[in-house]
mmCIF file of C-alpha atoms in Angstrom:
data_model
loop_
_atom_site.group_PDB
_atom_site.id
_atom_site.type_symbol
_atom_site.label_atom_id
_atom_site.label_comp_id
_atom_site.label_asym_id
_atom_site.label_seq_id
_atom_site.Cartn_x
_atom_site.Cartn_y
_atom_site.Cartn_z
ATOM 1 C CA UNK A 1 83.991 96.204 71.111
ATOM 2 C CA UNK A 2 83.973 94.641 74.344
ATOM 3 C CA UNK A 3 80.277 93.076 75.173
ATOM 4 C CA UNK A 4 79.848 94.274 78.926
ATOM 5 C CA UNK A 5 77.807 90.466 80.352
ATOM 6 C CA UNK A 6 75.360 90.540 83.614
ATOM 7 C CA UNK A 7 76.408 87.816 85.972
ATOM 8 C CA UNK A 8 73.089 85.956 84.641
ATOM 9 C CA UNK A 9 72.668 82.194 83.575
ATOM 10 C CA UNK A 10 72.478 83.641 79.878
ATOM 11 C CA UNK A 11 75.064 85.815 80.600
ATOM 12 C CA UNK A 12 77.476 83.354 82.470
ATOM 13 C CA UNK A 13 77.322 80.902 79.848
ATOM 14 C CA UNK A 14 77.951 83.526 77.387
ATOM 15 C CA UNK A 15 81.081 83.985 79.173
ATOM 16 C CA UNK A 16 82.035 80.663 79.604
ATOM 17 C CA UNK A 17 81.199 80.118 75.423
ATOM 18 C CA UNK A 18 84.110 83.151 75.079
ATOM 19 C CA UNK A 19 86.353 81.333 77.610
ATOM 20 C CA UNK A 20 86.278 77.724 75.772
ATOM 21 C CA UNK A 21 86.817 79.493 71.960
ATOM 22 C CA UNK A 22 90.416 81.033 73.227
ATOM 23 C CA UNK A 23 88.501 84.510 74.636
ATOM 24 C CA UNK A 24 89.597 87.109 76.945
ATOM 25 C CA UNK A 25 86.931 87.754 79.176
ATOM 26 C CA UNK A 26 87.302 89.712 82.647
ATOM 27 C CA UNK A 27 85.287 89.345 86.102
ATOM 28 C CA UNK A 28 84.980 89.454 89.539
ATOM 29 C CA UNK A 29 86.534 87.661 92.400
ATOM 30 C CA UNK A 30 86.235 88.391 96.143
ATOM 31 C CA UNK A 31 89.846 90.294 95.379
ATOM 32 C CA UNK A 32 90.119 91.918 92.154
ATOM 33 C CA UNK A 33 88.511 91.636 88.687
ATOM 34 C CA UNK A 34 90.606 89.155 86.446
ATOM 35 C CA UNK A 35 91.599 88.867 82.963
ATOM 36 C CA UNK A 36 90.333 85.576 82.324
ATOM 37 C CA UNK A 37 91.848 83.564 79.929
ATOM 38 C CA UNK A 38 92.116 79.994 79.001
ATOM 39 C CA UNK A 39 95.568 78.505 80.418
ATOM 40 C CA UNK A 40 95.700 75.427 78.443
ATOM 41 C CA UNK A 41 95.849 77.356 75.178
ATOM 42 C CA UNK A 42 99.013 79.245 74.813
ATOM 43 C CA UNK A 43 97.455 81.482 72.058
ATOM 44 C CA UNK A 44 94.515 82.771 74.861
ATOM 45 C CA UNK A 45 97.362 83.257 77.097
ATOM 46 C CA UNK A 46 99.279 85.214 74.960
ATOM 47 C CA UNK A 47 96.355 88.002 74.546
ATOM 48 C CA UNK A 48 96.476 88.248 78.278
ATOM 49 C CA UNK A 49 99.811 89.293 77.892
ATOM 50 C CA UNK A 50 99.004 91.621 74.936
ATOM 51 C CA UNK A 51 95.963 93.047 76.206
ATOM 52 C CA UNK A 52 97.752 94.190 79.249
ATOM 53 C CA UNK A 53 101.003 94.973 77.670
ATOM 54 C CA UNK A 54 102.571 92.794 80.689
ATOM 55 C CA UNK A 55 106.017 91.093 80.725
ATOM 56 C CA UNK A 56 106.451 87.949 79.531
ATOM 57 C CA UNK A 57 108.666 86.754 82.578
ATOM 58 C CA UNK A 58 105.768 87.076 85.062
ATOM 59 C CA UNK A 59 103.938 83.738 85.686
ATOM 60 C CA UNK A 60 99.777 83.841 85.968
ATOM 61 C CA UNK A 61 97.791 82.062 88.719
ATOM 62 C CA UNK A 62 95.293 79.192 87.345
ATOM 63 C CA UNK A 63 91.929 79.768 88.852
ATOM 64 C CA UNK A 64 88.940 76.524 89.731
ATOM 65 C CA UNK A 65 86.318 75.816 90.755
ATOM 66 C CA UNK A 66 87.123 73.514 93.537
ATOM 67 C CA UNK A 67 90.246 71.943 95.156
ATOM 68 C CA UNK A 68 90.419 68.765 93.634
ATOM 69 C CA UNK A 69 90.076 70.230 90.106
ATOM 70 C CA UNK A 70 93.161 72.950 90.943
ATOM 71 C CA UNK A 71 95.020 69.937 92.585
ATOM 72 C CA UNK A 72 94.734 67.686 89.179
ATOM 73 C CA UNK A 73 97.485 70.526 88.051
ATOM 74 C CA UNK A 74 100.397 70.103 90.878
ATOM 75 C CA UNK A 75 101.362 67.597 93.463
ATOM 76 C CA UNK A 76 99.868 68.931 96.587
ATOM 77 C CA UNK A 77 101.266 68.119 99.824
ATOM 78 C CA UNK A 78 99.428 67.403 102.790
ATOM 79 C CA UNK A 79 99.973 70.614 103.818
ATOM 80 C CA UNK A 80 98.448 72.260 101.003
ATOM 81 C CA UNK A 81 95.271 70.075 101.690
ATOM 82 C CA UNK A 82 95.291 71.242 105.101
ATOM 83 C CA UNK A 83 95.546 74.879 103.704
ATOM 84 C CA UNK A 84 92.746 74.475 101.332
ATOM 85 C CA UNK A 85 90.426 73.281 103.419
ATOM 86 C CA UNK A 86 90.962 76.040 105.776
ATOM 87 C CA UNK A 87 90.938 78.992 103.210
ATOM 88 C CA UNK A 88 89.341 77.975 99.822
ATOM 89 C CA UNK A 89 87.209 79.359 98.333
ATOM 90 C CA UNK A 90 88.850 82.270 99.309
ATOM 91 C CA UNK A 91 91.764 84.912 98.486
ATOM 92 C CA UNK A 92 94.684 82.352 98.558
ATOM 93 C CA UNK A 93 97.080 81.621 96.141
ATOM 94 C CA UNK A 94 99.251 78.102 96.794
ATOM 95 C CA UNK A 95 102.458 77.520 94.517
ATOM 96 C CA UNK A 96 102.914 73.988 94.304
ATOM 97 C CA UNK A 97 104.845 71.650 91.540
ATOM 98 C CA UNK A 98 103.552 70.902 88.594
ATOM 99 C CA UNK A 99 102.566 67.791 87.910
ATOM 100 C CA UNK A 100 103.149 65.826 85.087
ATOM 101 C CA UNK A 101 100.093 65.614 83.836
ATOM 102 C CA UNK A 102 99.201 69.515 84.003
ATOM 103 C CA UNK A 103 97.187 70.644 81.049
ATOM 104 C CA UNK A 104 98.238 74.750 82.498
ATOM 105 C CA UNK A 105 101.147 75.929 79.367
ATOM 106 C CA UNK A 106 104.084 76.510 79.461
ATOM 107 C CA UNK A 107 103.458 80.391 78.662
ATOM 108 C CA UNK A 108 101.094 81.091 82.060
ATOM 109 C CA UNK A 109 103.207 79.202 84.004
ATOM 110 C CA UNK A 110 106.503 81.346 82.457
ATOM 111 C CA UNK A 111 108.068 77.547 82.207
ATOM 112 C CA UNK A 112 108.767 76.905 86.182
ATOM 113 C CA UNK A 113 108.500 73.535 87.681
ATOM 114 C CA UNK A 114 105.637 75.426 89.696
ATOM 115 C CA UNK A 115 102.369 76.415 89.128
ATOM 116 C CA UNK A 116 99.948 79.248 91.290
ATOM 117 C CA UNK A 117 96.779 77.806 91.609
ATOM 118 C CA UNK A 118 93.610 79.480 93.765
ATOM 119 C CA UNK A 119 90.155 78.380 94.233
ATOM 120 C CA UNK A 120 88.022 82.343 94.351
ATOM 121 C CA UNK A 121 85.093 83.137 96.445
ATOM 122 C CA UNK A 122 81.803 83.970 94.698
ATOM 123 C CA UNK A 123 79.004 82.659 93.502
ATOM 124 C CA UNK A 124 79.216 83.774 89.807
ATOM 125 C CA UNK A 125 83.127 83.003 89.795
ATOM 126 C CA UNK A 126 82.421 79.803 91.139
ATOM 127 C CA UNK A 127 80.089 79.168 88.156
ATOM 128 C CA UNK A 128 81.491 80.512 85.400
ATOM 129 C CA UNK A 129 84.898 78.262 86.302
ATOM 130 C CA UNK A 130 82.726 75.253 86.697
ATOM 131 C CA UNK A 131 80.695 76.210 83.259
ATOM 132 C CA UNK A 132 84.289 76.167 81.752
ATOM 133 C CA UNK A 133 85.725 73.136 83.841
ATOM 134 C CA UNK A 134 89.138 74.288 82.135
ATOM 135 C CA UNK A 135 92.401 76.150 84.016
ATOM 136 C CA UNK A 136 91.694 79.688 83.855
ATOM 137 C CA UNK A 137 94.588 81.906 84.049
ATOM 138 C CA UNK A 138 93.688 85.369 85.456
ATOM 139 C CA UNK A 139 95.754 87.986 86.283
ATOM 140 C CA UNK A 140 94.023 91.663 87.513
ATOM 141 C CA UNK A 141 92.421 93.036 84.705
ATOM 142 C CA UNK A 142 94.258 96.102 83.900
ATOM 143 C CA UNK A 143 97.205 97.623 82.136
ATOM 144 C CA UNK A 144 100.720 96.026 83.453
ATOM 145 C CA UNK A 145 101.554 97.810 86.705
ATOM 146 C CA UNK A 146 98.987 99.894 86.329
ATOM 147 C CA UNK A 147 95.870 100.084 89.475
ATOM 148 C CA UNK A 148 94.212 96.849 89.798
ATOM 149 C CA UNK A 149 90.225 97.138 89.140
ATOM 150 C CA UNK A 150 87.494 96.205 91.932
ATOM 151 C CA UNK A 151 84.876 97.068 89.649
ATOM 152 C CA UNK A 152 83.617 96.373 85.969
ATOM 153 C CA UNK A 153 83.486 100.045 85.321
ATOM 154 C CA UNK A 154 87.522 99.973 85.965
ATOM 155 C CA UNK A 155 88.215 97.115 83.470
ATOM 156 C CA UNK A 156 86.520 98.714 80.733
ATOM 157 C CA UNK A 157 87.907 101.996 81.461
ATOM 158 C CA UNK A 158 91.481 100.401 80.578
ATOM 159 C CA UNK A 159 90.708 97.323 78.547
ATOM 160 C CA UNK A 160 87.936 98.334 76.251
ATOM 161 C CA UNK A 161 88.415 96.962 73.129
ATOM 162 C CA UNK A 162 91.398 94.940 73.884
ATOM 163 C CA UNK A 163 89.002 92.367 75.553
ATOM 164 C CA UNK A 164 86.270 90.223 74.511
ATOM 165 C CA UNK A 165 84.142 90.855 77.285
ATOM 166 C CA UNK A 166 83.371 92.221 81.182
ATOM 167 C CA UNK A 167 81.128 90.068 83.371
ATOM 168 C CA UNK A 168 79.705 92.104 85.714
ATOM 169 C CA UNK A 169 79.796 90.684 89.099
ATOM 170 C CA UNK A 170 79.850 94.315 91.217
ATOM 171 C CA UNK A 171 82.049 95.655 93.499
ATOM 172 C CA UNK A 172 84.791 93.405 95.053
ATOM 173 C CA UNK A 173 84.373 92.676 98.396
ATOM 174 C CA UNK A 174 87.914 92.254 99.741
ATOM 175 C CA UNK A 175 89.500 94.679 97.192
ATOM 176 C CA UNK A 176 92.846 93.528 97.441
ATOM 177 C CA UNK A 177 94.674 90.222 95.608
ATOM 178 C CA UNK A 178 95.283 86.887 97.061
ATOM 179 C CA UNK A 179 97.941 86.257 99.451
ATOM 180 C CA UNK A 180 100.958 83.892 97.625
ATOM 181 C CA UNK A 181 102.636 81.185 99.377
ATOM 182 C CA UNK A 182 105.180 79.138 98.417
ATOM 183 C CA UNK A 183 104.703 75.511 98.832
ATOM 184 C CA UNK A 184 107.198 74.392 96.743
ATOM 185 C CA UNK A 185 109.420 72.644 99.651
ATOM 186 C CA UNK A 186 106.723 71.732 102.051
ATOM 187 C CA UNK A 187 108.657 72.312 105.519
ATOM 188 C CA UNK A 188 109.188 76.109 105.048
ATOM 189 C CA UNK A 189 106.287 77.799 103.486
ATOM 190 C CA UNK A 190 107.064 81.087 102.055
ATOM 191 C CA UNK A 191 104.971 84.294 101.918
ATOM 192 C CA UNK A 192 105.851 85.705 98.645
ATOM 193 C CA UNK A 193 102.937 88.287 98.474
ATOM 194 C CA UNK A 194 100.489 89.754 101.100
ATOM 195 C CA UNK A 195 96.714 89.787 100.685
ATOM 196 C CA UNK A 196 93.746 88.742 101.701
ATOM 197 C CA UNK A 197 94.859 85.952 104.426
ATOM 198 C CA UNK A 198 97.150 87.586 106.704
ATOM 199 C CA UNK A 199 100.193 85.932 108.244
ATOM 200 C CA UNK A 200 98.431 85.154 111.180
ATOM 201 C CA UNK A 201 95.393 83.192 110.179
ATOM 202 C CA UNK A 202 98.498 81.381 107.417
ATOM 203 C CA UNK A 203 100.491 80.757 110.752
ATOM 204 C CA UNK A 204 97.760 79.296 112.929
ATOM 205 C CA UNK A 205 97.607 76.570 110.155
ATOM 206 C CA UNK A 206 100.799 75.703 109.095
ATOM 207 C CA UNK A 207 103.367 77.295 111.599
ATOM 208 C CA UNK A 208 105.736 79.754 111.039
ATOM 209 C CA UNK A 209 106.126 81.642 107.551
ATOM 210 C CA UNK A 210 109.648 82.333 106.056
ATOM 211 C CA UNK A 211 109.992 85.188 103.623
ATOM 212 C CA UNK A 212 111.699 85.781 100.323
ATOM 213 C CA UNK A 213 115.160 87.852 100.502
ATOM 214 C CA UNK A 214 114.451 90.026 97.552
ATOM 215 C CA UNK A 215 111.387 91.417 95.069
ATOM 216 C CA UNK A 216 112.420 91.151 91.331
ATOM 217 C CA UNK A 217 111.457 93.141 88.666
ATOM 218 C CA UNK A 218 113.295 91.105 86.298
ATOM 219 C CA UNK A 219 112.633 87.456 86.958
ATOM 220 C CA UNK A 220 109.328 86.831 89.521
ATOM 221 C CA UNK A 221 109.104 83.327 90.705
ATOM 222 C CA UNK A 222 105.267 84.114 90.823
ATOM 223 C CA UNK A 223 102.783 86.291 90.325
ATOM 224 C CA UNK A 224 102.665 89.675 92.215
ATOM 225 C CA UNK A 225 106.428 89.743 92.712
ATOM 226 C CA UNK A 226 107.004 93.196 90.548
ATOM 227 C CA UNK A 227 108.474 96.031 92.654
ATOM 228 C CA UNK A 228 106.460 98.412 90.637
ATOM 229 C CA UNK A 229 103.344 97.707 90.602
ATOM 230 C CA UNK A 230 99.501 99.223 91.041
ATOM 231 C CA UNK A 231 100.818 102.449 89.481
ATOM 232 C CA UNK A 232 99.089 105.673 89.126
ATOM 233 C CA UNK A 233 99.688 108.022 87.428
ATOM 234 C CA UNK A 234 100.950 110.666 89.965
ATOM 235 C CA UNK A 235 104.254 109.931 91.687
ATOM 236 C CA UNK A 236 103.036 108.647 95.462
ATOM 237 C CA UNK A 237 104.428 109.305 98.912
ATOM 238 C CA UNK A 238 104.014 106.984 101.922
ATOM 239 C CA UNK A 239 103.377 108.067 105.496
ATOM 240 C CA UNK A 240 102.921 111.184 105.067
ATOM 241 C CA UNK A 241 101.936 113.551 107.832
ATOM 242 C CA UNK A 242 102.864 117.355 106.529
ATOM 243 C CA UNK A 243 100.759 117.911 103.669
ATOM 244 C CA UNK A 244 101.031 120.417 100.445
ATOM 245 C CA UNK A 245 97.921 122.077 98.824
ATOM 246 C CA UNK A 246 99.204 120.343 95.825
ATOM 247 C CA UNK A 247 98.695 116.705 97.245
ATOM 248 C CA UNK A 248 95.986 114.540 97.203
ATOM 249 C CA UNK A 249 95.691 112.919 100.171
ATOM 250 C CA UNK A 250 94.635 108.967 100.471
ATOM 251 C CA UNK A 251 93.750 109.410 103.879
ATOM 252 C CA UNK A 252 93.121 106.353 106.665
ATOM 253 C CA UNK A 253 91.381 106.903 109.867
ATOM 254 C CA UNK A 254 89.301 109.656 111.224
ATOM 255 C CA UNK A 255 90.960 113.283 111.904
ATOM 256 C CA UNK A 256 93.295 113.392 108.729
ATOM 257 C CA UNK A 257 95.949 116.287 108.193
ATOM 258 C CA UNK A 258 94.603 119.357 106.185
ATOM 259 C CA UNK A 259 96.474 121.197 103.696
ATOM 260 C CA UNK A 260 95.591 118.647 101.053
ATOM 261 C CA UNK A 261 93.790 119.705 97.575
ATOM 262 C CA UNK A 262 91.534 116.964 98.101
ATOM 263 C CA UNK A 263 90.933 113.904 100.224
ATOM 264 C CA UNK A 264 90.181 110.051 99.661
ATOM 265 C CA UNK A 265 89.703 108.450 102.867
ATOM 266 C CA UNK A 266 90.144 105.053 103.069
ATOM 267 C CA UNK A 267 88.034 104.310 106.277
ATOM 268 C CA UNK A 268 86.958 107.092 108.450
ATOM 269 C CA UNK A 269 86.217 104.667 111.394
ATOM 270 C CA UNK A 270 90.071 103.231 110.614
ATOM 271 C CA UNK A 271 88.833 99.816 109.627
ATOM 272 C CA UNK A 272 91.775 98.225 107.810
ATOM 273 C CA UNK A 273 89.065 95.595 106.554
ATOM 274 C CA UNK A 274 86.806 98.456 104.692
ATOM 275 C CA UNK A 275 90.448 100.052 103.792
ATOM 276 C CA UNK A 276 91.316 97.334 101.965
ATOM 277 C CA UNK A 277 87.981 97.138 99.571
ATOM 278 C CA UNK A 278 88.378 100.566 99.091
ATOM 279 C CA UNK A 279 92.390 100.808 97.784
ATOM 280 C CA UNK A 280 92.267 100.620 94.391
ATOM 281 C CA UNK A 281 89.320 102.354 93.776
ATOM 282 C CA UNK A 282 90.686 105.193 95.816
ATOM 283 C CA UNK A 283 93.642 105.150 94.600
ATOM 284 C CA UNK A 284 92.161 104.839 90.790
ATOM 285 C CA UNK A 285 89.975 108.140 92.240
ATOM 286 C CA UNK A 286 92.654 110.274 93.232
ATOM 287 C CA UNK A 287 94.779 109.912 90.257
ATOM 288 C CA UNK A 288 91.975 111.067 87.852
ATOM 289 C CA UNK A 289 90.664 113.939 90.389
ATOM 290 C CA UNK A 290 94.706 115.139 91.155
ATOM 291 C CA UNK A 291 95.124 115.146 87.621
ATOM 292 C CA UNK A 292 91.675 117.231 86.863
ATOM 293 C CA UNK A 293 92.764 119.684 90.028
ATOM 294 C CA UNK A 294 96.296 119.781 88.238
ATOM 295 C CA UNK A 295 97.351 118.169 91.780
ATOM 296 C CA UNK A 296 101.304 116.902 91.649
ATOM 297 C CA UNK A 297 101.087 114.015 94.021
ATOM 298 C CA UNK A 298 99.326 111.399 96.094
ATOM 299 C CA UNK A 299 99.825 111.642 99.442
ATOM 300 C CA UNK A 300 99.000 108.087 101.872
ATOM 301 C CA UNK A 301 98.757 109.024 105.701
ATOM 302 C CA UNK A 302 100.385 106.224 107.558
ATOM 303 C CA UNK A 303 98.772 102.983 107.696
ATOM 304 C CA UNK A 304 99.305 100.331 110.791
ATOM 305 C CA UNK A 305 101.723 97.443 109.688
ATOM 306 C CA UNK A 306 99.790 94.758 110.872
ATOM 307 C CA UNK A 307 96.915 91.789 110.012
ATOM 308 C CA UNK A 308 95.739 93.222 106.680
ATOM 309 C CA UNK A 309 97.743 96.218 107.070
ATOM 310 C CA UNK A 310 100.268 94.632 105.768
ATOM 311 C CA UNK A 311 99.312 93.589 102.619
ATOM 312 C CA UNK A 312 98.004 97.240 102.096
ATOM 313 C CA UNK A 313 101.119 98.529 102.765
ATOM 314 C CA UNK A 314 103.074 96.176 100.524
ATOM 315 C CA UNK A 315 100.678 97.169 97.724
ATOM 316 C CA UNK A 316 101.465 101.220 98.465
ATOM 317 C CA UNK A 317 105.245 100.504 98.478
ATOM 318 C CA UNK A 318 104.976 99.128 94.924
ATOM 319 C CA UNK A 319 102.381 102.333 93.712
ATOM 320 C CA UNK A 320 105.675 104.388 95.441
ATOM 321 C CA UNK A 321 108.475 102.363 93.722
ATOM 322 C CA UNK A 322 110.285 103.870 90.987
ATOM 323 C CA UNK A 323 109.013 102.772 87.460
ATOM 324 C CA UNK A 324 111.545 100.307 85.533
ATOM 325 C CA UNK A 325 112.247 103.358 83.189
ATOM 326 C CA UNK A 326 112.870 105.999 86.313
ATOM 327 C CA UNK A 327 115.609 103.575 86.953
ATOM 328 C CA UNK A 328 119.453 104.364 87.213
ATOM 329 C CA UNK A 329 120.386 101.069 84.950
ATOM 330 C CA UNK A 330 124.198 102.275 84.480
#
């Protein structure tokens, strides 16, 4: 049975007691819930990697409560200060190298030199990390490549049972994951995932951003680097104007295209900001309606690539991309 907690002083510590005895226990960040797990014991991480049936090759980010406690783990560069104090607490992941001293395992950091580390936004968060004053690895709290959760009704819905517990924390405010950059060789920081930080407010602080040549499905460098990913059910099709009565339409922006069987729409008023809280869940939606409506497909209208645009997009592209075993491996 997994105990569902209110974000409560009783209910935090109750939490953190899971945490500190080798626990699974899920919450809420400003991005996503997480699958919280203690990173310093291999056997907690491990049941992360059970409970969601995930690969092994994929690294987890380490989550604190503040700066200097996620620093103790790597050798931070100036720059990384400079980043932190700009965007932490807040929806950005930093991969950095570890130092010698990290406590973080080998297992959630998939053996690399490197280690993701991110400081979240929210009160509860905040004080459950401090309660546990430990590295807490946390990926999204759902099935491998399946739809990431915003909400503690979505964890249970594919965790319960597998988990120890849900702290309730509500809805997710930004609704997407952190962005991840590389900061691994200090004079070319690379974007390796949109998120919640868009290149622009990244660039404005540390310069120009390179990018990563390729996405790997076999061997990530760091978290969020799967090419399928945030999976529903339903096969989904990007930028779609002409619609079928057997679609289900994740719509953006007012005046969508008829013809759908029925209609999720992101942000009426086209605010990529309330589009981006509302992903998942909308996504999550439309794959349980379409398949109640004995709908074939989910349709996404087009969706501007820019500011957080982006990172929506990138997370659509992944729902779109072939599943490993859809793959021609000859």
């Amino acid at each position: 049975m997994t105990l569902r907690l209110a974000a409560t002083p009783s209910g935090l510590e109750a939490a953190a007691h899971i945490l500190r005895e080798g626990g699974l226990v899920a919450f809420g960040t400003e991005t996503v819930y997480g699958l919280g797990g203690d990173a310093s014991q291999p056997k907690a991480v491990a049941r992360i990697f059970e409970a969601k049936n995930r690969p092994r090759f994929n690294p987890l980010i380490s989550h604190f409560a503040t700066a200097s406690a996620a620093f103790e783990q790597v050798s931070a560069s100036p720059l990384a200060h400079k980043l932190a104090e700009a965007f932490w607490p807040g929806p950005l992941t930093l991969v950095l190298p570890r130092s010698q001293n990290s406590t973080v395992s080998d297992l959630a950091a998939d053996g690399l030199n490197s280690l993701a580390v991110r400081v979240p936004r929210g009160d509860a968060v905040q004080t459950l990390l401090a309660l546990v004053d430990r590295p807490i690895a946390a990926p999204s709290a759902n099935r491998s490549g399946r739809i990431s959760p915003s909400d503690a009704s979505h964890v249970l819905e594919e965790l319960e049972g597998r988990i120890d517990a849900v702290l309730d924390t509500g809805p997710c405010t930004v609704g997407i994951e952190s962005t991840v950059l590389d900061l691994t060789q200090p004079e070319r920081p690379v974007l390796l995932r949109h998120g919640g930080i868009t290149p622009e407010a990244l660039e404005a602080v540390c310069g120009p951003l390179s990018y990563p040549e390729t996405t790997s499905d076999t061997a990530p460098v760091s978290p969020g680097r799967m090419l399928s990913h945030y999976a529903p059910t339903l096969p989904v099709r990007l930028d779609v104007t002409r619609l079928d009565t057997t679609d289900a339409l994740l719509a953006f922006g007012p005046n969508p295209p008829h013809g759908a069987g029925y209609v999720f729409n992101l942000s009426e008023k086209g605010s990529l900001e309330e589009a981006a809280a509302r992903l998942f869940a909308g996504l999550r939606f439309l794959d349980k309606k379409g398949a109640e409506l004995g709908l074939k497909a989910i349709a996404v209208s087009p969706i501007p690539a820019q500011g957080l645009g982006l990172a929506l997009r990138d997370r659509l592209h992944r729902a779109a991309a072939p599943r490993p075993a859809e793959r021609d491996v000859t």
